[in-house]
Amino acid sequence: MANVDMIGIRKAFGASVALDDFTLNIASGELVCLLGPSGCGKTTALRILAGFEKADRGEVRVEGRDLANEPPEKRLFGMVFQDYSLFPNMTARQNIDFGLKVQKKSATERTSIIDRMIEVTALQEHADKFPHQMSGGQKQRVALARAIATSPRVLLLDEPLSALDAKVRETLRDEIRRLQLEIGVTTVFVTHDQHEALAIADRVGVMSNGRLEQLAPPRELYENPANAFVAGFIGTVNRLAAIGRSDGRWDILGRTVPGNRPAHEFITDVAAIRPEQLAIDPVTDGGASVVSVSFLGPITRVIIEDVQYGRVFADIISADASGLAPGQSVRVRLRDDVGEIVLIGEGE
Amino acid sequence: MSMESVTALAPGHGDPAGPPPIDRGRRGVRPSSFIRWAFLIMVALYFVVPMLAMARFAFQNVPTALLTPEKIFTGWSMSGLWAALTDPQILNAAKTSVLLVVFAIILNLVLLVPLAIVTEVRSPQLRPFLTAFTLLPWVIPPIALVVGVAATFRATVPWFLASVFSLVPFYALWAMPFTYRALDAGLQAISARTLYEAARSMGASLGTIIFRVLLPNMRASMIAASGLTAAMVLGEFAFASLLLKTTLPTQMVTYERSDPRGGLALALFVMLLTALSLGLVVRSLRRRGLNVQTTGL
Amino acid sequence: MRSLFRRENRLGLFVVAPFAAFVALFLIYPTLVVLYKAVTPGGTLGTDALQRALSGTYRTGFINSIALSGTSAIIGGIVGILLALTIKSLQRPRWLHSTLDSWSAVASQLGGVPLAFAFIATIGTQGILTKLLMNVGIDLKEYGVSATGFWGIVIVYLYFQIPLMFLVMMPAVSGLKETWREAAAIMGASPARYWRAVGIPILAPAALGGILLLFVNAFTAYATAYVLNSGGALVPLQIRFLLQGNVITGEEDLGNAIVAWVIALLLTSLLLMTLLQRRTLKWTSS
């Protein structure tokens, strides 16, 4: 088990900068998700950590030791790839065995490790199958078993679930987390799927354009996004104008509330309001009308056109939405239980 | 769950117009790139030197034997090529070969275009048979089939083998594998089956579909198949020579015996012409995303 | 097949029948006649001709042809594989791959008369390379290299063998995933170990299949061998002698028997080749 530090990493491919002053500290045994749209540099960060790419500048340290001159072979990491990357000429068992053989473990030790890996990944029926005889989910479980069989110091997962279909994705996601907690391995998990990241990570690092925008536990990321990008990338958000008051609070949607930064008189800022923080009153003079109503099970998503705020998304408990219909006049307001708003505007 | 499906609608959803996806696929600098280039250059030399030597040999102004080491880069002349290109027997042989090309292409397309279409849109169960068939010309090459032809047609219908055009069916036969492959690739590239079903559901007749929809879309593969057939026929020597027919390749060998310089000039000329047209066919097809299998396998 | 004969599919029959008849008449019928005659020399069933076809000078012919084809297939195969691997690893000049691809498609078809001429002009007795080297005091003949000898013919055949192997191998080599190499590396394996345990086993079926194809290709090459050395003891050239001299009784049976052996040899090689290719397809597409 090891703590990992990436310090001031810069990496450019020709003219395009993939990582710029990228710093990330991971505690031993922690699972960190790097989350971001494609091209944001998250995979480059992972590949620099693995040693497949060399950083132009900056350091990678594991347990405080600089890895600059260690090739991937010497790093004692484990890695799972998006395309499974199982050796097609080997059975599941032989794939898991590969790294153990390289480590020159004894035959009895190898057998016992393989058997345990097959058991924890529930691959008993598929142990002697070749990759082309297995489904995507089974292949990725073999890849996972193969990666952790060698007891790596750090486990790297490069979009391991994005080639799988929704149901398998969810099961395997939880399985990865369970295994990771069980063996306590420091893990970096790269994904573009926010639900995946929020569901399993200890901390999530949201990236864009080669920078780490925010690194925080999932809940904090959702409730208190550091900036507009993070707010927009995690979940759905309404960007609504808030008007400052002299007492430091903000006027928004008919209420006066404190914000994560104090207001001054006459300034406006953009507040990130989640759809579930809104309520709808069916009144005739509310200055807004319903555009569409989508039933999504427990909640109902209502899209409203407000004269003052423009298009607004609201998620309300389905039981309360039964009377709403497109064209209906309504009023949108901030729910009473919202104590503080998050401002994400460009500044003071 | 619900989030995912609506995220795209979100007003505040940041659309991070980042740089192009440079995330993956690159790797660090590799050593030994010197060795790779040295190897490539050696292979390139092997392929280029004989062509240059042939050109030097063909365009000299002295008889071959007099080409001493000192004079090896001086004294050029095109007379060998001119003599060969104006030789009446060569011209006759060339005319024969061009006609053989045309007939072989026509025969091939007449037999295979309908077959490829039917296989693709109506009877896919024929496909394994045709795939197996494409291996046959490799099993029974000209040098083997010529014995069979001698044992059968020469004995029973000698008049058939009297004409040089008796070569046409056999040439068509050896061109079939890559003709079929090219046509099949073309049909699959335009998803002929879907086109056919769509046109059918709109009430188009089979003839309309074939002539208005499928054939115009198959032009590229027909041109490719024709180019490959032409190259094959213009190069085929064994069958023609063993049946004692005069075609361009066999006449070229005869001509070279009397005038090595002119023979080589002509061979170079024909080879460059073939290579150039084949190259154009291959490249234009690659650009359309069609993969040509010149081996017919 | 059954659905072919349903009424609405009668069209299929109309299309298949001429093709089938054509192939049967010009390919299957002559071949079957040869095979039949090969096992019934002089009109009675017997293996006499088949045995004679593998004895004496014909035995030498088969041995020479197999040695020549095998040598050129193995050398051409190795160079072709190395070429494909090199091209895959050099991504830098983007034109390189497509140029070599097109060039190979062309060059693999360039057998025949002009090619033989080109090498006569290069390493023949009056060849340019021969003379140039003589200028600096190297006599190619002393090294046993002439366009008409065994190694000369091998060198000439390589001109179409290497591009053919490149074409056959490129899909398999492209199918080698970069992440396999990375997965092996992160598990601590050296590059040599990766090649031994993963790279070579994955390429092996395609490589063996390709070499078999090259073998078949060289075995049946006639024009090049004829122009370079028409009197050589190679199977295709011996067939020519038998074909032109078949007024002598019995010689015709011998020709049929040789062709029967050739077809058997080619058929075996190609069946093996397709089996190997099927395995490659399964591996590289999974």
Coordinates of C-alpha atoms in Angstrom, one line a residue, chain A residues 13 16 18 37 39 41-44 47 52-53 82 158 193 195 209 222 229 232 236-239 301 313, chain B residues 1-7 9-14 16-28:
Chain A
F13 CA 1.8 16.5 -27.3
S16 CA -1.6 20.8 -27.5
A18 CA -2.6 17.6 -22.1
P37 CA -14.8 15.0 -20.5
G39 CA -9.5 15.1 -23.9
G41 CA -6.0 14.9 -19.7
K42 CA -7.3 12.3 -17.2
T43 CA -5.9 9.4 -19.2
T44 CA -2.6 11.1 -19.7
R47 CA -0.4 6.9 -18.2
F52 CA 3.8 4.8 -20.2
E53 CA 4.3 8.5 -20.8
Q82 CA -10.9 -0.1 -21.1
D158 CA -8.5 3.4 -17.2
D193 CA -19.2 8.9 -16.1
H195 CA -22.4 8.5 -11.6
N209 CA -8.3 21.2 -20.2
Y222 CA -22.2 18.1 -5.5
F229 CA -17.3 23.9 -14.7
G232 CA -22.1 22.1 -14.6
T236 CA -27.8 19.1 -13.6
V237 CA -27.7 22.7 -12.5
N238 CA -29.6 25.9 -13.3
R239 CA -27.5 29.0 -13.6
R301 CA -38.8 16.9 -14.2
F313 CA -35.4 23.0 -14.7
Chain B
M1 CA -30.4 7.1 -13.0
S2 CA -32.7 9.9 -14.0
M3 CA -29.8 12.3 -14.0
E4 CA -28.0 10.7 -16.8
S5 CA -30.9 10.8 -19.2
V6 CA -31.5 14.5 -18.6
T7 CA -28.0 15.8 -18.2
L9 CA -30.8 19.1 -21.4
A10 CA -29.3 20.9 -18.4
P11 CA -29.0 24.7 -19.1
G12 CA -25.9 25.0 -17.0
H13 CA -24.2 21.9 -18.3
G14 CA -20.7 23.0 -19.1
P16 CA -16.0 22.0 -22.2
A17 CA -14.8 22.6 -25.7
G18 CA -11.4 21.2 -24.8
P19 CA -8.6 20.4 -27.1
P20 CA -9.0 17.4 -29.4
P21 CA -8.8 14.1 -27.6
I22 CA -5.1 13.6 -27.2
D23 CA -5.7 11.5 -24.2
R24 CA -4.5 8.2 -25.4
G25 CA -2.6 6.4 -28.1
R26 CA 0.8 8.1 -27.8
R27 CA 3.7 6.6 -26.2
G28 CA 7.2 7.5 -25.1

